[in-house]
mmCIF file of C-alpha atoms in Angstrom:
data_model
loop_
_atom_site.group_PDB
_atom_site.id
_atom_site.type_symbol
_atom_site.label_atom_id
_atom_site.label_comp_id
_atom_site.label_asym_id
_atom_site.label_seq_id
_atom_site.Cartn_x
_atom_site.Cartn_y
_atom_site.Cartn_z
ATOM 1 C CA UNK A 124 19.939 2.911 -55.313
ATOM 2 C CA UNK A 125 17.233 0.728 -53.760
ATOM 3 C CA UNK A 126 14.738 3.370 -53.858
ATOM 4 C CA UNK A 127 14.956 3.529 -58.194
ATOM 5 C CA UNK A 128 15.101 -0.719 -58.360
ATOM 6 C CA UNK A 129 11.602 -0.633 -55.747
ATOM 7 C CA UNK A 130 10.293 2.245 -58.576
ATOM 8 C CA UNK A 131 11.273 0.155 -61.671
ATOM 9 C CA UNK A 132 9.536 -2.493 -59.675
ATOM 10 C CA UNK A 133 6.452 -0.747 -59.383
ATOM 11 C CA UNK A 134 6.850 0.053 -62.777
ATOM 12 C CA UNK A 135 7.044 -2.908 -64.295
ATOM 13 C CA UNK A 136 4.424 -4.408 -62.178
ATOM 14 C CA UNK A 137 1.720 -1.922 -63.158
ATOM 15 C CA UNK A 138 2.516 -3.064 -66.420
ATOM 16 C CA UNK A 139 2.308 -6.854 -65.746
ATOM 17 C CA UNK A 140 -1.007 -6.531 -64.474
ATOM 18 C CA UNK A 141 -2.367 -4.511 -67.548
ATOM 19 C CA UNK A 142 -0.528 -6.713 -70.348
ATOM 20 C CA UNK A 143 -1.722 -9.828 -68.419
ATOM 21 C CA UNK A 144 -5.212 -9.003 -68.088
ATOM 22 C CA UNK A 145 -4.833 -8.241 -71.878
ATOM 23 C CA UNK A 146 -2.966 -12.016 -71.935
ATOM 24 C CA UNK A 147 -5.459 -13.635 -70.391
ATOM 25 C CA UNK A 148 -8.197 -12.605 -72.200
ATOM 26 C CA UNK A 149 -9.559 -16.186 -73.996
ATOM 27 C CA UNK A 150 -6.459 -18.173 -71.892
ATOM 28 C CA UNK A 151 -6.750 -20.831 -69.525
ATOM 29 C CA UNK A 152 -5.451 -18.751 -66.318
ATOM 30 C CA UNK A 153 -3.234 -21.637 -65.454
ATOM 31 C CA UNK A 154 -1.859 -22.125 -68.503
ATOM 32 C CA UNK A 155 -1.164 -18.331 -68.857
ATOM 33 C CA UNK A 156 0.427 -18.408 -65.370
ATOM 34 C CA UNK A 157 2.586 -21.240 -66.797
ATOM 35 C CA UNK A 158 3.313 -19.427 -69.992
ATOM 36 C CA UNK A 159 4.349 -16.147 -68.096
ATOM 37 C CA UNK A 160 6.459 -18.544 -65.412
ATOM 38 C CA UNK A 161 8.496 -19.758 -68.241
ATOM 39 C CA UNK A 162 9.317 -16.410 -69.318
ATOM 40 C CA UNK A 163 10.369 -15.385 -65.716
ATOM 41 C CA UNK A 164 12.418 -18.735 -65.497
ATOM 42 C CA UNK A 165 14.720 -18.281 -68.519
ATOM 43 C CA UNK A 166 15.021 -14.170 -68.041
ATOM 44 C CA UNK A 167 16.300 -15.141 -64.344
ATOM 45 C CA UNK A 168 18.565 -17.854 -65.728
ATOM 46 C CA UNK A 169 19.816 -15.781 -68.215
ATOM 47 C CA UNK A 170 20.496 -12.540 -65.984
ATOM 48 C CA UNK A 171 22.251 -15.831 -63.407
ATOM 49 C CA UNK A 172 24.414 -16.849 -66.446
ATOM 50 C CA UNK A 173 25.235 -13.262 -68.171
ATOM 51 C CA UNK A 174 26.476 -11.833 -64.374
ATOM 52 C CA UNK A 175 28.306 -15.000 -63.501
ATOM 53 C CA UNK A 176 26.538 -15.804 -60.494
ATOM 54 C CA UNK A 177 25.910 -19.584 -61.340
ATOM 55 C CA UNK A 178 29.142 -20.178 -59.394
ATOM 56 C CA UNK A 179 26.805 -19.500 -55.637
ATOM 57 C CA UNK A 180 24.466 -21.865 -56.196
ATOM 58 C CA UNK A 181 27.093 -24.513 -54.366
ATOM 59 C CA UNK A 182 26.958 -22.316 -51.597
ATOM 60 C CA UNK A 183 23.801 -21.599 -50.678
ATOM 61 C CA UNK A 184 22.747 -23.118 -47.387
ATOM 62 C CA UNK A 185 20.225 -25.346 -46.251
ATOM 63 C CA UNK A 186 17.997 -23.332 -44.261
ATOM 64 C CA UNK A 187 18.389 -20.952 -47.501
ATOM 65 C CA UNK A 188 17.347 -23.761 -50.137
ATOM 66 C CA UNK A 189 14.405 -24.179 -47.624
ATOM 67 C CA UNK A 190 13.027 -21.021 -47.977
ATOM 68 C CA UNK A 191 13.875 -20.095 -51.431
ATOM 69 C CA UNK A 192 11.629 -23.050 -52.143
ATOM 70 C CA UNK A 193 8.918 -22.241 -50.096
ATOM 71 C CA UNK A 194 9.140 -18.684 -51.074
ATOM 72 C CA UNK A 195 9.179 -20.016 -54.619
ATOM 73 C CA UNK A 196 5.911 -22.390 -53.887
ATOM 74 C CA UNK A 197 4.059 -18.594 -52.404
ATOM 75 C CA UNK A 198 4.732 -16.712 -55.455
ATOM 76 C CA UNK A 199 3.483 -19.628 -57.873
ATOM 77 C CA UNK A 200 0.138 -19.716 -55.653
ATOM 78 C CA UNK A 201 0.225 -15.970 -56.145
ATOM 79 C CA UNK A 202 0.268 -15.668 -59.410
ATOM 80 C CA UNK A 203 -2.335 -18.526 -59.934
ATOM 81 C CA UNK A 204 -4.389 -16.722 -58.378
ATOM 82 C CA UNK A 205 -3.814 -13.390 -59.414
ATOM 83 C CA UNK A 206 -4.403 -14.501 -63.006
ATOM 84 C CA UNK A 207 -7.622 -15.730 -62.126
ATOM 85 C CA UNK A 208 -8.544 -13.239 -60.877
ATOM 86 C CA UNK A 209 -7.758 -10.954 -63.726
ATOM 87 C CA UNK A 210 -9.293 -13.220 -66.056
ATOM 88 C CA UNK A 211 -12.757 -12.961 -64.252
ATOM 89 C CA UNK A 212 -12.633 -9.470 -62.634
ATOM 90 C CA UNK A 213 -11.652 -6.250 -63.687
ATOM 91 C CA UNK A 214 -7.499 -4.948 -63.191
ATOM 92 C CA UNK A 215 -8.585 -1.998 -61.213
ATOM 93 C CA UNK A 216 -10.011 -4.011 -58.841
ATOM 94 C CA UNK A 217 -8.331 -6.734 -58.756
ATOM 95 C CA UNK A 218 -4.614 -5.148 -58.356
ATOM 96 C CA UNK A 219 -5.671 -2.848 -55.505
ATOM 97 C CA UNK A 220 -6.626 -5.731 -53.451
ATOM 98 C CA UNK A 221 -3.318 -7.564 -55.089
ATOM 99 C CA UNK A 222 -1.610 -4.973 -53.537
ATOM 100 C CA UNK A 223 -3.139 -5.545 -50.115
ATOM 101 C CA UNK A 224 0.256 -8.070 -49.541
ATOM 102 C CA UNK A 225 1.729 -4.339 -48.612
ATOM 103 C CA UNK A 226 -0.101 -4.280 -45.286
ATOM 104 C CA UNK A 227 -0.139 -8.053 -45.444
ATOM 105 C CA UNK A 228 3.951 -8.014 -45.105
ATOM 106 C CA UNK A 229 4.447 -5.876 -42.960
ATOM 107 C CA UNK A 230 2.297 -7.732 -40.262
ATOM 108 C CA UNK A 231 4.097 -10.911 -41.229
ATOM 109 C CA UNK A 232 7.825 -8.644 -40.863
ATOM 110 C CA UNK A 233 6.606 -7.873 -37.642
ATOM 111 C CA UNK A 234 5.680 -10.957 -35.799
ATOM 112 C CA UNK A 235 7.843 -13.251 -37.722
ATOM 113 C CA UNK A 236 10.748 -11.046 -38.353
ATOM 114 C CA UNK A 237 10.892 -9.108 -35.741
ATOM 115 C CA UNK A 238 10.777 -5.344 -37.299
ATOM 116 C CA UNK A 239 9.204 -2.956 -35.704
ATOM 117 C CA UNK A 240 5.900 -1.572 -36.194
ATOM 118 C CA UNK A 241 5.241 2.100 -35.591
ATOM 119 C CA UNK A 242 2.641 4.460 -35.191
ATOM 120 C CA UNK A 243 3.474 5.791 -39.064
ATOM 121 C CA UNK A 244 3.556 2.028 -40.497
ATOM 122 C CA UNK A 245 -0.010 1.717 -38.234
ATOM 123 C CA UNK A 246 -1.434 5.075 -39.701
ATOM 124 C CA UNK A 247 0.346 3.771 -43.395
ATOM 125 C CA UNK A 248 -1.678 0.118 -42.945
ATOM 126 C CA UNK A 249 -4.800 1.753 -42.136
ATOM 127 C CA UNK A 250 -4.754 4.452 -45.097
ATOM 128 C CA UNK A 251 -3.968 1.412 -47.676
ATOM 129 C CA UNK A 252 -6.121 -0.417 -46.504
ATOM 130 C CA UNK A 253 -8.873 2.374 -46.895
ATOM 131 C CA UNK A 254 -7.735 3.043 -50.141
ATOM 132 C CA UNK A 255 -8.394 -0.265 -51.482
ATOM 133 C CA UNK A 256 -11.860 -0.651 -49.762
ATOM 134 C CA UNK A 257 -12.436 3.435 -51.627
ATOM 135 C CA UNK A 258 -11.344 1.374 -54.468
ATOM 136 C CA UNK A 259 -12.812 -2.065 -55.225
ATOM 137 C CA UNK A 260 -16.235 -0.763 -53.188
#
């Protein structure tokens, strides 16, 4: 099941980046990354509210509240300045590099998280990253 939610992911990301460039076309990028956050915030709240998870929110730990907010504070630099950059660059440039956070994480998974790192994820790394320099050069 977590293989169709990553798909519909990927999905719905390709189309963020094409109806945002579109978006952001005469838009302050800030103010369209505020615009779009707003959206997120009450879609979230409202899938929170219409499964009945509201109830967790006592429970949630510390250390969880921690990074929740910090992972929070990452995605709203993220977006900042991935509507920039599709406001002054082209999408099919800059969502390949966008998408460079796939080699990015899995660097971070391994020295922060601990996962392991293997001679396919190495050969997988190397061919994104090729395919983004093919790409954007």
């Amino acid at each position: 099941m977590w293989f169709i939610f990553a798909l519909g992911s990927a999905v719905f990301a390709a189309l963020t980046s094409i109806l945002a460039k579109i978006g952001v076309e005469g838009v302050n990028s800030t103010l369209a990354t505020a615009i779009r956050t707003v959206v997120v915030l009450a879609m979230s709240w409202g899938m929170v509210f219409l499964t009945g998870a509201q109830g967790g929110v006592s429970s949630i730990s510390h250390r969880s509240w921690l990074f929740l907010i910090l992972s929070g504070l990452a995605t709203g630099a993220s977006w900042l300045c991935y509507y920039y950059a599709l406001q002054v660059g082209q999408a099919s440039k800059v969502v390949p590099i966008d998408k460079l956070s796939v080699v990015i994480t899995l660097a971070l998974a391994f020295v922060f998280l601990h996962e392991p790192f293997t001679a396919k994820s190495l050969v997988g790394c190397a061919l994104i990253t090729a395919g983004t320099l093919f790409m954007v050069l």
